[in-house]
PDB file of C-alpha atoms in Angstrom:
ATOM      1  CA  HIS L   1      -4.636 -12.555 -22.704  1.00  0.00           C
ATOM      2  CA  ALA L   2      -4.373 -13.335 -25.501  1.00  0.00           C
ATOM      3  CA  GLU L   3      -4.222 -17.245 -27.088  1.00  0.00           C
ATOM      4  CA  THR L   4      -1.658 -18.714 -29.845  1.00  0.00           C
ATOM      5  CA  GLU L   5      -3.643 -21.389 -32.795  1.00  0.00           C
ATOM      6  CA  GLY L   6      -1.731 -23.548 -30.434  1.00  0.00           C
ATOM      7  CA  GLY L   7      -4.240 -22.527 -27.402  1.00  0.00           C
ATOM      8  CA  GLU L   8      -1.744 -20.803 -25.323  1.00  0.00           C
ATOM      9  CA  ILE L   9      -2.186 -18.220 -23.198  1.00  0.00           C
ATOM     10  CA  VAL L  10      -0.299 -15.738 -23.355  1.00  0.00           C
ATOM     11  CA  ALA L  11      -0.512 -13.424 -20.702  1.00  0.00           C
ATOM     12  CA  VAL L  12       0.882  -9.646 -21.262  1.00  0.00           C
ATOM     13  CA  ASP L  13       1.198  -7.083 -17.963  1.00  0.00           C
ATOM     14  CA  TYR L  14       0.604  -3.555 -19.235  1.00  0.00           C
ATOM     15  CA  GLY L  15       2.230  -0.640 -16.698  1.00  0.00           C
ATOM     16  CA  PRO L  16       2.430  -1.285 -12.784  1.00  0.00           C
ATOM     17  CA  ARG L  17       0.043  -2.829 -11.264  1.00  0.00           C
ATOM     18  CA  LEU L  18      -2.663   0.117  -9.354  1.00  0.00           C
ATOM     19  CA  TRP L  19      -4.740  -0.616  -5.700  1.00  0.00           C
ATOM     20  CA  ALA L  20      -8.088   0.399  -6.368  1.00  0.00           C
ATOM     21  CA  GLY L  21     -10.597   0.926  -3.791  1.00  0.00           C
ATOM     22  CA  SER L  22     -14.082   3.026  -2.945  1.00  0.00           C
ATOM     23  CA  VAL L  23     -15.150   4.545   0.451  1.00  0.00           C
ATOM     24  CA  GLN L  24     -19.121   5.258   1.531  1.00  0.00           C
ATOM     25  CA  ILE L  25     -19.198   7.948   3.483  1.00  0.00           C
ATOM     26  CA  ARG L  26     -21.214   7.374   6.726  1.00  0.00           C
ATOM     27  CA  PRO L  27     -24.201   9.235   7.214  1.00  0.00           C
ATOM     28  CA  TYR L  28     -24.396  12.897   8.673  1.00  0.00           C
ATOM     29  CA  TYR L  29     -25.568  16.061   9.736  1.00  0.00           C
ATOM     30  CA  HIS L  30     -26.620  18.739   7.238  1.00  0.00           C
ATOM     31  CA  GLY L  31     -23.782  20.710   8.484  1.00  0.00           C
ATOM     32  CA  ASP L  32     -20.605  17.512   9.334  1.00  0.00           C
ATOM     33  CA  ALA L  33     -22.096  16.927   5.965  1.00  0.00           C
ATOM     34  CA  ASP L  34     -21.251  19.880   4.336  1.00  0.00           C
ATOM     35  CA  GLU L  35     -18.089  19.796   6.042  1.00  0.00           C
ATOM     36  CA  VAL L  36     -17.461  16.372   4.308  1.00  0.00           C
ATOM     37  CA  ALA L  37     -18.674  16.974   0.743  1.00  0.00           C
ATOM     38  CA  SER L  38     -15.775  20.799   0.547  1.00  0.00           C
ATOM     39  CA  LYS L  39     -12.652  18.650   1.225  1.00  0.00           C
ATOM     40  CA  LEU L  40     -14.231  15.816  -0.915  1.00  0.00           C
ATOM     41  CA  GLU L  41     -15.297  18.406  -3.047  1.00  0.00           C
ATOM     42  CA  VAL L  42     -10.919  19.548  -3.025  1.00  0.00           C
ATOM     43  CA  LEU L  43      -9.699  16.337  -3.062  1.00  0.00           C
ATOM     44  CA  THR L  44     -11.732  16.226  -7.124  1.00  0.00           C
ATOM     45  CA  SER L  45      -8.655  18.466  -8.574  1.00  0.00           C
ATOM     46  CA  ALA L  46      -7.172  16.903 -10.856  1.00  0.00           C
ATOM     47  CA  ALA L  47      -3.844  17.601  -9.105  1.00  0.00           C
ATOM     48  CA  ALA L  48      -5.171  16.470  -6.308  1.00  0.00           C
ATOM     49  CA  SER L  49      -4.457  13.208  -4.282  1.00  0.00           C
ATOM     50  CA  PHE L  50      -4.259  12.463  -0.201  1.00  0.00           C
ATOM     51  CA  LEU L  51      -2.645   9.097   1.667  1.00  0.00           C
ATOM     52  CA  VAL L  52      -4.673   6.195   2.006  1.00  0.00           C
ATOM     53  CA  SER L  53      -3.792   3.105   4.854  1.00  0.00           C
ATOM     54  CA  PRO L  54      -6.269  -0.083   4.712  1.00  0.00           C
ATOM     55  CA  GLN L  55      -8.269   0.554   7.336  1.00  0.00           C
ATOM     56  CA  TRP L  56      -9.691  -3.033   9.037  1.00  0.00           C
ATOM     57  CA  ARG L  57      -5.592  -3.582   9.727  1.00  0.00           C
ATOM     58  CA  SER L  58      -3.211  -0.792  11.181  1.00  0.00           C
ATOM     59  CA  GLY L  59      -0.608  -3.680  11.612  1.00  0.00           C
ATOM     60  CA  PRO L  60       0.809  -7.240  10.778  1.00  0.00           C
ATOM     61  CA  GLN L  61      -1.839  -9.581  11.172  1.00  0.00           C
ATOM     62  CA  SER L  62       0.238 -11.007  14.462  1.00  0.00           C
ATOM     63  CA  ASP L  63       0.501  -8.029  16.266  1.00  0.00           C
ATOM     64  CA  PRO L  64      -2.376  -6.283  14.500  1.00  0.00           C
ATOM     65  CA  LEU L  65      -1.532  -2.398  16.703  1.00  0.00           C
ATOM     66  CA  GLY L  66       1.959  -2.641  16.388  1.00  0.00           C
ATOM     67  CA  ALA L  67       2.465  -2.984  19.592  1.00  0.00           C
ATOM     68  CA  GLY L  68       6.530  -5.218  18.544  1.00  0.00           C
ATOM     69  CA  LEU L  69       7.488  -2.764  16.086  1.00  0.00           C
ATOM     70  CA  VAL L  70       7.387   0.668  19.100  1.00  0.00           C
ATOM     71  CA  GLY L  71      11.261   2.408  18.995  1.00  0.00           C
ATOM     72  CA  SER L  72      12.352  -0.342  16.003  1.00  0.00           C
ATOM     73  CA  THR L  73      13.808   1.312  12.405  1.00  0.00           C
ATOM     74  CA  PRO L  74      12.693  -0.714  10.050  1.00  0.00           C
ATOM     75  CA  GLN L  75      15.060   0.013   6.585  1.00  0.00           C
ATOM     76  CA  ILE L  76      15.443  -2.466   3.539  1.00  0.00           C
ATOM     77  CA  SER L  77      19.079  -3.589   3.149  1.00  0.00           C
ATOM     78  CA  VAL L  78      18.830  -5.473   0.528  1.00  0.00           C
ATOM     79  CA  ILE L  79      16.205  -5.332  -2.621  1.00  0.00           C
ATOM     80  CA  GLY L  80      16.649  -8.333  -5.021  1.00  0.00           C
ATOM     81  CA  PRO L  81      17.635  -9.391  -8.731  1.00  0.00           C
ATOM     82  CA  ASP L  82      13.202  -9.737  -9.159  1.00  0.00           C
ATOM     83  CA  ALA L  83      12.304  -6.716  -7.543  1.00  0.00           C
ATOM     84  CA  ARG L  84       9.743  -8.788  -5.664  1.00  0.00           C
ATOM     85  CA  GLN L  85      11.949  -9.856  -2.294  1.00  0.00           C
ATOM     86  CA  ILE L  86      13.191  -7.339  -0.808  1.00  0.00           C
ATOM     87  CA  THR L  87      15.210  -8.429   2.960  1.00  0.00           C
ATOM     88  CA  VAL L  88      13.936  -6.044   5.870  1.00  0.00           C
ATOM     89  CA  ASP L  89      16.272  -4.926   8.623  1.00  0.00           C
ATOM     90  CA  GLY L  90      16.270  -3.409  11.792  1.00  0.00           C
ATOM     91  CA  LEU L  91      13.864  -5.293  13.532  1.00  0.00           C
ATOM     92  CA  PRO L  92      13.081  -7.101  16.887  1.00  0.00           C
ATOM     93  CA  ASN L  93      14.364 -10.727  16.803  1.00  0.00           C
ATOM     94  CA  GLY L  94      11.816 -12.925  16.604  1.00  0.00           C
ATOM     95  CA  TYR L  95       8.489 -11.360  15.364  1.00  0.00           C
ATOM     96  CA  ILE L  96       6.468 -12.500  12.529  1.00  0.00           C
ATOM     97  CA  PHE L  97       4.803 -11.005   9.228  1.00  0.00           C
ATOM     98  CA  THR L  98       2.477 -13.330   7.729  1.00  0.00           C
ATOM     99  CA  ALA L  99       1.301 -13.072   3.928  1.00  0.00           C
ATOM    100  CA  GLY L 100      -1.259 -10.716   3.281  1.00  0.00           C
ATOM    101  CA  ASP L 101       0.650  -7.745   5.776  1.00  0.00           C
ATOM    102  CA  PHE L 102       1.272  -5.064   3.902  1.00  0.00           C
ATOM    103  CA  LEU L 103       3.871  -2.285   4.406  1.00  0.00           C
ATOM    104  CA  SER L 104       4.973   0.971   2.886  1.00  0.00           C
ATOM    105  CA  PHE L 105       7.561   3.757   1.914  1.00  0.00           C
ATOM    106  CA  GLN L 106       8.794   6.183   0.196  1.00  0.00           C
ATOM    107  CA  TYR L 107      11.092   6.601  -2.813  1.00  0.00           C
ATOM    108  CA  GLY L 108      12.441   8.656  -5.378  1.00  0.00           C
ATOM    109  CA  THR L 109      12.105  12.930  -5.137  1.00  0.00           C
ATOM    110  CA  ALA L 110       9.892  15.626  -6.931  1.00  0.00           C
ATOM    111  CA  PRO L 111       7.720  13.869  -6.161  1.00  0.00           C
ATOM    112  CA  VAL L 112       7.902  11.719  -3.436  1.00  0.00           C
ATOM    113  CA  ARG L 113       6.867   8.537  -3.973  1.00  0.00           C
ATOM    114  CA  TYR L 114       4.506   6.978  -1.711  1.00  0.00           C
ATOM    115  CA  ALA L 115       5.569   1.885  -2.345  1.00  0.00           C
ATOM    116  CA  PHE L 116       2.467   0.432  -1.387  1.00  0.00           C
ATOM    117  CA  HIS L 117       3.145  -3.406  -1.131  1.00  0.00           C
ATOM    118  CA  ARG L 118       1.060  -6.887   0.364  1.00  0.00           C
ATOM    119  CA  ILE L 119       3.777  -9.064   1.131  1.00  0.00           C
ATOM    120  CA  PHE L 120       3.205 -12.972  -0.963  1.00  0.00           C
ATOM    121  CA  SER L 121       5.720 -14.434   1.125  1.00  0.00           C
ATOM    122  CA  GLY L 122       6.314 -14.084   5.136  1.00  0.00           C
ATOM    123  CA  GLY L 123       8.946 -14.783   7.869  1.00  0.00           C
ATOM    124  CA  VAL L 124      10.643 -15.039  11.878  1.00  0.00           C
ATOM    125  CA  VAL L 125      13.185 -11.951  11.396  1.00  0.00           C
ATOM    126  CA  ALA L 126      15.906 -13.178  13.087  1.00  0.00           C
ATOM    127  CA  LEU L 127      18.787 -11.069  13.698  1.00  0.00           C
ATOM    128  CA  GLY L 128      17.298  -8.164  13.344  1.00  0.00           C
ATOM    129  CA  ALA L 129      16.392  -9.113   9.470  1.00  0.00           C
ATOM    130  CA  VAL L 130      14.016 -10.615   7.502  1.00  0.00           C
ATOM    131  CA  GLU L 131      13.331 -11.726   3.689  1.00  0.00           C
ATOM    132  CA  LEU L 132      10.142 -10.748   2.372  1.00  0.00           C
ATOM    133  CA  VAL L 133       8.464 -11.658  -0.442  1.00  0.00           C
ATOM    134  CA  VAL L 134       6.108  -9.041  -1.923  1.00  0.00           C
ATOM    135  CA  ALA L 135       2.967  -9.484  -4.452  1.00  0.00           C
ATOM    136  CA  THR L 136       4.149  -7.005  -6.569  1.00  0.00           C
ATOM    137  CA  PRO L 137       7.736  -5.516  -8.554  1.00  0.00           C
ATOM    138  CA  ILE L 138       9.099  -3.109  -6.099  1.00  0.00           C
ATOM    139  CA  ARG L 139       9.304  -0.026  -8.902  1.00  0.00           C
ATOM    140  CA  ALA L 140      12.921   1.381  -9.619  1.00  0.00           C
ATOM    141  CA  GLY L 141      13.467   4.320  -7.965  1.00  0.00           C
ATOM    142  CA  ALA L 142      13.207   2.296  -4.275  1.00  0.00           C
ATOM    143  CA  ALA L 143      16.626   2.542  -2.598  1.00  0.00           C
ATOM    144  CA  VAL L 144      18.172   0.355   0.644  1.00  0.00           C
ATOM    145  CA  GLY L 145      18.103   2.249   2.911  1.00  0.00           C
ATOM    146  CA  ALA L 146      14.261   3.165   2.302  1.00  0.00           C
ATOM    147  CA  ALA L 147      11.774   3.213   6.085  1.00  0.00           C
ATOM    148  CA  VAL L 148       9.430   1.162   5.361  1.00  0.00           C
ATOM    149  CA  SER L 149       6.460   0.625   8.097  1.00  0.00           C
ATOM    150  CA  PHE L 150       4.749  -1.825   8.396  1.00  0.00           C
ATOM    151  CA  VAL L 151       1.654  -0.585  11.110  1.00  0.00           C
ATOM    152  CA  ASP L 152      -0.655   1.956   8.992  1.00  0.00           C
ATOM    153  CA  PRO L 153       1.167   1.316   5.254  1.00  0.00           C
ATOM    154  CA  VAL L 154       0.285   4.243   3.005  1.00  0.00           C
ATOM    155  CA  CYS L 155      -0.319   4.755  -0.180  1.00  0.00           C
ATOM    156  CA  LYS L 156      -1.029   7.391  -2.417  1.00  0.00           C
ATOM    157  CA  ALA L 157      -4.453   7.841  -4.204  1.00  0.00           C
ATOM    158  CA  LYS L 158      -6.641  10.481  -6.355  1.00  0.00           C
ATOM    159  CA  ILE L 159     -10.069  10.317  -6.781  1.00  0.00           C
ATOM    160  CA  VAL L 160     -11.054   9.081 -10.592  1.00  0.00           C
ATOM    161  CA  PRO L 161     -12.711  11.866 -12.040  1.00  0.00           C
ATOM    162  CA  GLN L 162     -16.454  11.876 -12.252  1.00  0.00           C
ATOM    163  CA  SER L 163     -16.761   9.223  -9.645  1.00  0.00           C
ATOM    164  CA  TYR L 164     -17.645  11.321  -6.664  1.00  0.00           C
ATOM    165  CA  THR L 165     -21.155  11.707  -6.109  1.00  0.00           C
ATOM    166  CA  PRO L 166     -21.945  14.214  -3.248  1.00  0.00           C
ATOM    167  CA  ALA L 167     -25.851  12.330  -2.746  1.00  0.00           C
ATOM    168  CA  SER L 168     -23.733   8.944  -1.348  1.00  0.00           C
TER     169      SER L 168
END
């Protein structure tokens, strides 16, 4: 951020916001640890990536296991002009989404990209659809008709170079 002579804060976002996280591997016996270490070594290469999802909650707060969504086919039906409002249809009536819930969907081709968003403003499904506001703007390339995951949503992740230490 910067400040004007009058003390006004001028904020600028540079590029898209990225998620960041850390992983701590539980202690293993030597043979098991060697197996995990070999997989992590592959993932530390510059071209490697993997899919990750929040492990503390697999579904929305109102339905932590996502049982209420079984048999549903949620998809984006409207993307708002500000790229933060989306309407998702194909949902069961009365289903509740809460601020803080996560969602993901794929977009683009060659490569396929993975959008991962936190819901800023939720709602109750009526007539099979709900309008949601997400905390970060939806990137260009997202399309109406994209399947939306509310259970075990994923994002594509990479290990930051030189951040992996085998002993930890």
